[in-house]
């Protein structure tokens, strides 16, 4: 399956969430990731996210689609590519 | 068409972008919106976003799908609903 994941976490936990999400997905913007992932890997990702997150304050939204071709992506303004190499 | 829009803009421009996106879409998290929109309305939204954004620094990503049912949404942690009433 293909997913988009967007998190909104307290800045104290941003670095950990970024690192976690990058292990499973491609980083496309600030707190936005996308990628092909299996059901099992997604479960892993969610479990680990919950260990980092404060469930009262933080959230992680996952949009799932069976096939990437059903989603069309358009970027207006700056692309994040160049940042990939910095962090 | 059904879209997800996520912006990453300098905090000086966040309030304007939030206000703009809320005119066209439903706010679901921090800088994340979703909703049914026509081609024409989406064009309007993008044009107005470009007037607010600094194209060197800011970005707006739009994921489009023809039908909402092709996207499955899951929220881990806090839901944003309660904030809807505050701002």
mmCIF file of C-alpha atoms in Angstrom:
data_model
loop_
_atom_site.group_PDB
_atom_site.id
_atom_site.type_symbol
_atom_site.label_atom_id
_atom_site.label_comp_id
_atom_site.label_asym_id
_atom_site.label_seq_id
_atom_site.Cartn_x
_atom_site.Cartn_y
_atom_site.Cartn_z
ATOM 1 C CA UNK A 1 0.000 0.000 0.000
ATOM 2 C CA UNK A 2 1.022 3.604 -0.512
ATOM 3 C CA UNK A 3 0.752 6.074 2.344
ATOM 4 C CA UNK A 4 1.168 9.716 3.236
ATOM 5 C CA UNK A 5 2.058 10.350 6.867
ATOM 6 C CA UNK A 6 1.913 13.763 8.524
ATOM 7 C CA UNK A 7 2.796 14.347 12.129
ATOM 8 C CA UNK A 8 2.210 17.255 14.449
ATOM 9 C CA UNK A 9 4.274 16.740 17.584
ATOM 10 C CA UNK A 10 5.769 18.985 20.230
ATOM 11 C CA UNK A 11 9.133 20.296 19.110
ATOM 12 C CA UNK A 12 10.842 18.309 21.866
ATOM 13 C CA UNK A 13 9.821 15.157 19.997
ATOM 14 C CA UNK A 14 10.227 16.321 16.406
ATOM 15 C CA UNK A 15 13.759 14.990 15.917
ATOM 16 C CA UNK A 16 12.777 11.497 17.073
ATOM 17 C CA UNK A 17 9.663 11.424 14.892
ATOM 18 C CA UNK A 18 11.613 12.628 11.880
ATOM 19 C CA UNK A 19 14.205 9.922 12.369
ATOM 20 C CA UNK A 20 11.567 7.242 12.834
ATOM 21 C CA UNK A 21 9.519 8.220 9.785
ATOM 22 C CA UNK A 22 12.605 8.426 7.601
ATOM 23 C CA UNK A 23 13.370 4.804 8.397
ATOM 24 C CA UNK A 24 10.110 3.746 6.757
ATOM 25 C CA UNK A 25 9.160 6.480 4.282
ATOM 26 C CA UNK A 26 10.410 9.231 2.002
ATOM 27 C CA UNK A 27 10.505 12.698 3.448
ATOM 28 C CA UNK A 28 8.810 15.268 1.259
ATOM 29 C CA UNK A 29 8.182 18.327 3.402
ATOM 30 C CA UNK A 30 8.691 19.436 6.983
ATOM 31 C CA UNK A 31 6.558 16.816 8.748
ATOM 32 C CA UNK A 32 5.214 15.065 5.637
ATOM 33 C CA UNK A 33 6.314 11.661 4.374
ATOM 34 C CA UNK A 34 5.154 9.275 1.689
ATOM 35 C CA UNK A 35 5.993 5.851 0.445
ATOM 36 C CA UNK A 36 5.124 2.278 -0.306
ATOM 37 C CA UNK A 37 4.821 0.252 2.888
ATOM 38 C CA UNK A 38 3.521 -3.141 3.956
ATOM 39 C CA UNK A 39 0.775 -3.644 6.552
ATOM 40 C CA UNK A 40 3.384 -5.115 8.930
ATOM 41 C CA UNK A 41 5.864 -2.283 8.528
ATOM 42 C CA UNK A 42 3.079 0.245 9.019
ATOM 43 C CA UNK A 43 2.108 -1.464 12.277
ATOM 44 C CA UNK A 44 5.729 -1.231 13.394
ATOM 45 C CA UNK A 45 5.869 2.439 12.465
ATOM 46 C CA UNK A 46 2.677 3.215 14.383
ATOM 47 C CA UNK A 47 3.819 1.307 17.465
ATOM 48 C CA UNK A 48 7.129 3.126 17.533
ATOM 49 C CA UNK A 49 5.434 6.464 16.893
ATOM 50 C CA UNK A 50 3.195 5.878 19.904
ATOM 51 C CA UNK A 51 6.264 5.274 22.044
ATOM 52 C CA UNK A 52 7.598 8.691 21.048
ATOM 53 C CA UNK A 53 4.322 10.617 21.050
ATOM 54 C CA UNK A 54 2.354 12.150 23.856
ATOM 55 C CA UNK A 55 -1.129 11.031 22.861
ATOM 56 C CA UNK A 56 -2.741 14.039 24.521
ATOM 57 C CA UNK A 57 -0.711 16.534 22.563
ATOM 58 C CA UNK A 58 0.680 14.954 19.431
ATOM 59 C CA UNK A 59 -0.916 13.464 16.385
ATOM 60 C CA UNK A 60 0.045 11.418 13.378
ATOM 61 C CA UNK A 61 -2.294 11.203 10.412
ATOM 62 C CA UNK A 62 -1.940 8.433 7.885
ATOM 63 C CA UNK A 63 -3.654 8.493 4.505
ATOM 64 C CA UNK A 64 -3.586 5.138 2.789
ATOM 65 C CA UNK A 65 -4.269 4.210 -0.774
ATOM 66 C CA UNK A 66 -3.953 0.852 -2.397
ATOM 67 C CA UNK A 67 -2.040 2.151 -5.357
ATOM 68 C CA UNK A 68 0.255 5.120 -5.764
ATOM 69 C CA UNK A 69 -1.253 5.861 -9.186
ATOM 70 C CA UNK A 70 -4.526 6.860 -7.504
ATOM 71 C CA UNK A 71 -2.749 9.792 -5.944
ATOM 72 C CA UNK A 72 -1.412 12.680 -7.898
ATOM 73 C CA UNK A 73 1.083 14.970 -6.196
ATOM 74 C CA UNK A 74 1.701 18.594 -7.007
ATOM 75 C CA UNK A 75 4.196 20.872 -5.283
ATOM 76 C CA UNK A 76 3.705 24.632 -5.322
ATOM 77 C CA UNK A 77 6.736 26.681 -4.261
ATOM 78 C CA UNK A 78 9.927 25.214 -2.902
ATOM 79 C CA UNK A 79 10.740 21.526 -3.228
ATOM 80 C CA UNK A 80 12.364 19.849 -0.280
ATOM 81 C CA UNK A 81 14.867 17.775 -2.230
ATOM 82 C CA UNK A 82 17.906 19.837 -1.373
ATOM 83 C CA UNK A 83 17.275 19.419 2.349
ATOM 84 C CA UNK A 84 17.495 15.639 2.047
ATOM 85 C CA UNK A 85 21.254 15.937 1.938
ATOM 86 C CA UNK A 86 21.636 18.311 4.845
ATOM 87 C CA UNK A 87 19.997 16.404 7.658
ATOM 88 C CA UNK B 1 -11.852 15.631 -6.897
ATOM 89 C CA UNK B 2 -10.673 15.031 -3.348
ATOM 90 C CA UNK B 3 -7.468 16.603 -2.132
ATOM 91 C CA UNK B 4 -5.107 16.764 0.804
ATOM 92 C CA UNK B 5 -3.162 20.006 1.091
ATOM 93 C CA UNK B 6 -0.173 20.500 3.356
ATOM 94 C CA UNK B 7 1.745 23.733 3.606
ATOM 95 C CA UNK B 8 5.089 24.586 5.091
ATOM 96 C CA UNK B 9 5.413 28.351 5.249
ATOM 97 C CA UNK B 10 7.349 30.814 7.355
ATOM 98 C CA UNK B 11 5.497 31.587 10.563
ATOM 99 C CA UNK B 12 4.957 35.169 9.411
ATOM 100 C CA UNK B 13 2.668 33.795 6.711
ATOM 101 C CA UNK B 14 1.022 30.936 8.600
ATOM 102 C CA UNK B 15 -2.084 32.866 9.684
ATOM 103 C CA UNK B 16 -2.839 33.956 6.123
ATOM 104 C CA UNK B 17 -2.339 30.477 4.714
ATOM 105 C CA UNK B 18 -4.523 28.947 7.406
ATOM 106 C CA UNK B 19 -7.300 31.410 6.656
ATOM 107 C CA UNK B 20 -7.016 30.832 2.919
ATOM 108 C CA UNK B 21 -7.028 27.040 3.128
ATOM 109 C CA UNK B 22 -9.971 27.039 5.519
ATOM 110 C CA UNK B 23 -12.023 28.896 2.938
ATOM 111 C CA UNK B 24 -11.689 25.948 0.561
ATOM 112 C CA UNK B 25 -10.999 22.871 2.663
ATOM 113 C CA UNK B 26 -11.471 21.181 6.013
ATOM 114 C CA UNK B 27 -8.701 21.630 8.513
ATOM 115 C CA UNK B 28 -7.503 18.362 10.008
ATOM 116 C CA UNK B 29 -4.149 19.027 11.617
ATOM 117 C CA UNK B 30 -1.754 21.912 12.080
ATOM 118 C CA UNK B 31 -0.987 22.665 8.415
ATOM 119 C CA UNK B 32 -3.006 19.817 6.883
ATOM 120 C CA UNK B 33 -6.327 20.181 5.076
ATOM 121 C CA UNK B 34 -8.558 17.922 3.072
ATOM 122 C CA UNK B 35 -11.735 18.147 1.102
ATOM 123 C CA UNK B 36 -13.713 17.839 -2.065
ATOM 124 C CA UNK B 37 -12.848 20.624 -4.498
ATOM 125 C CA UNK B 38 -13.425 21.460 -8.150
ATOM 126 C CA UNK B 39 -10.609 22.049 -10.657
ATOM 127 C CA UNK B 40 -11.592 25.745 -10.792
ATOM 128 C CA UNK B 41 -11.636 26.227 -7.024
ATOM 129 C CA UNK B 42 -8.299 24.471 -6.737
ATOM 130 C CA UNK B 43 -6.822 26.855 -9.307
ATOM 131 C CA UNK B 44 -8.129 29.768 -7.261
ATOM 132 C CA UNK B 45 -6.655 28.322 -4.088
ATOM 133 C CA UNK B 46 -3.249 27.847 -5.719
ATOM 134 C CA UNK B 47 -3.230 31.347 -7.178
ATOM 135 C CA UNK B 48 -4.071 32.901 -3.842
ATOM 136 C CA UNK B 49 -1.553 30.704 -2.060
ATOM 137 C CA UNK B 50 1.149 31.918 -4.426
ATOM 138 C CA UNK B 51 0.274 35.514 -3.559
ATOM 139 C CA UNK B 52 0.874 34.754 0.107
ATOM 140 C CA UNK B 53 3.873 32.432 -0.255
ATOM 141 C CA UNK B 54 7.520 33.214 -0.755
ATOM 142 C CA UNK B 55 8.325 30.672 -3.443
ATOM 143 C CA UNK B 56 11.946 30.404 -2.348
ATOM 144 C CA UNK B 57 11.070 29.479 1.210
ATOM 145 C CA UNK B 58 7.537 28.145 1.393
ATOM 146 C CA UNK B 59 5.839 25.148 -0.092
ATOM 147 C CA UNK B 60 2.379 23.765 -0.548
ATOM 148 C CA UNK B 61 1.895 20.123 -1.461
ATOM 149 C CA UNK B 62 -1.353 18.934 -2.937
ATOM 150 C CA UNK B 63 -2.276 15.259 -3.198
ATOM 151 C CA UNK B 64 -5.221 14.671 -5.472
ATOM 152 C CA UNK B 65 -7.413 11.665 -5.883
ATOM 153 C CA UNK B 66 -10.476 11.311 -8.021
ATOM 154 C CA UNK B 67 -12.552 9.788 -5.282
ATOM 155 C CA UNK B 68 -12.400 10.105 -1.528
ATOM 156 C CA UNK B 69 -13.081 6.391 -1.129
ATOM 157 C CA UNK B 70 -9.642 5.630 -2.583
ATOM 158 C CA UNK B 71 -8.096 7.235 0.462
ATOM 159 C CA UNK B 72 -8.339 5.828 3.911
ATOM 160 C CA UNK B 73 -7.497 8.109 6.821
ATOM 161 C CA UNK B 74 -6.244 7.035 10.207
ATOM 162 C CA UNK B 75 -5.400 9.343 13.097
ATOM 163 C CA UNK B 76 -2.979 8.213 15.791
ATOM 164 C CA UNK B 77 -2.965 10.359 18.938
ATOM 165 C CA UNK B 78 -4.855 13.567 19.356
ATOM 166 C CA UNK B 79 -7.630 14.582 16.978
ATOM 167 C CA UNK B 80 -7.834 18.217 16.014
ATOM 168 C CA UNK B 81 -11.589 18.580 16.265
ATOM 169 C CA UNK B 82 -11.625 20.552 19.477
ATOM 170 C CA UNK B 83 -9.346 23.208 18.028
ATOM 171 C CA UNK B 84 -11.819 23.936 15.243
ATOM 172 C CA UNK B 85 -13.868 25.932 17.685
ATOM 173 C CA UNK B 86 -11.047 27.923 19.187
ATOM 174 C CA UNK B 87 -9.567 29.606 16.145
#
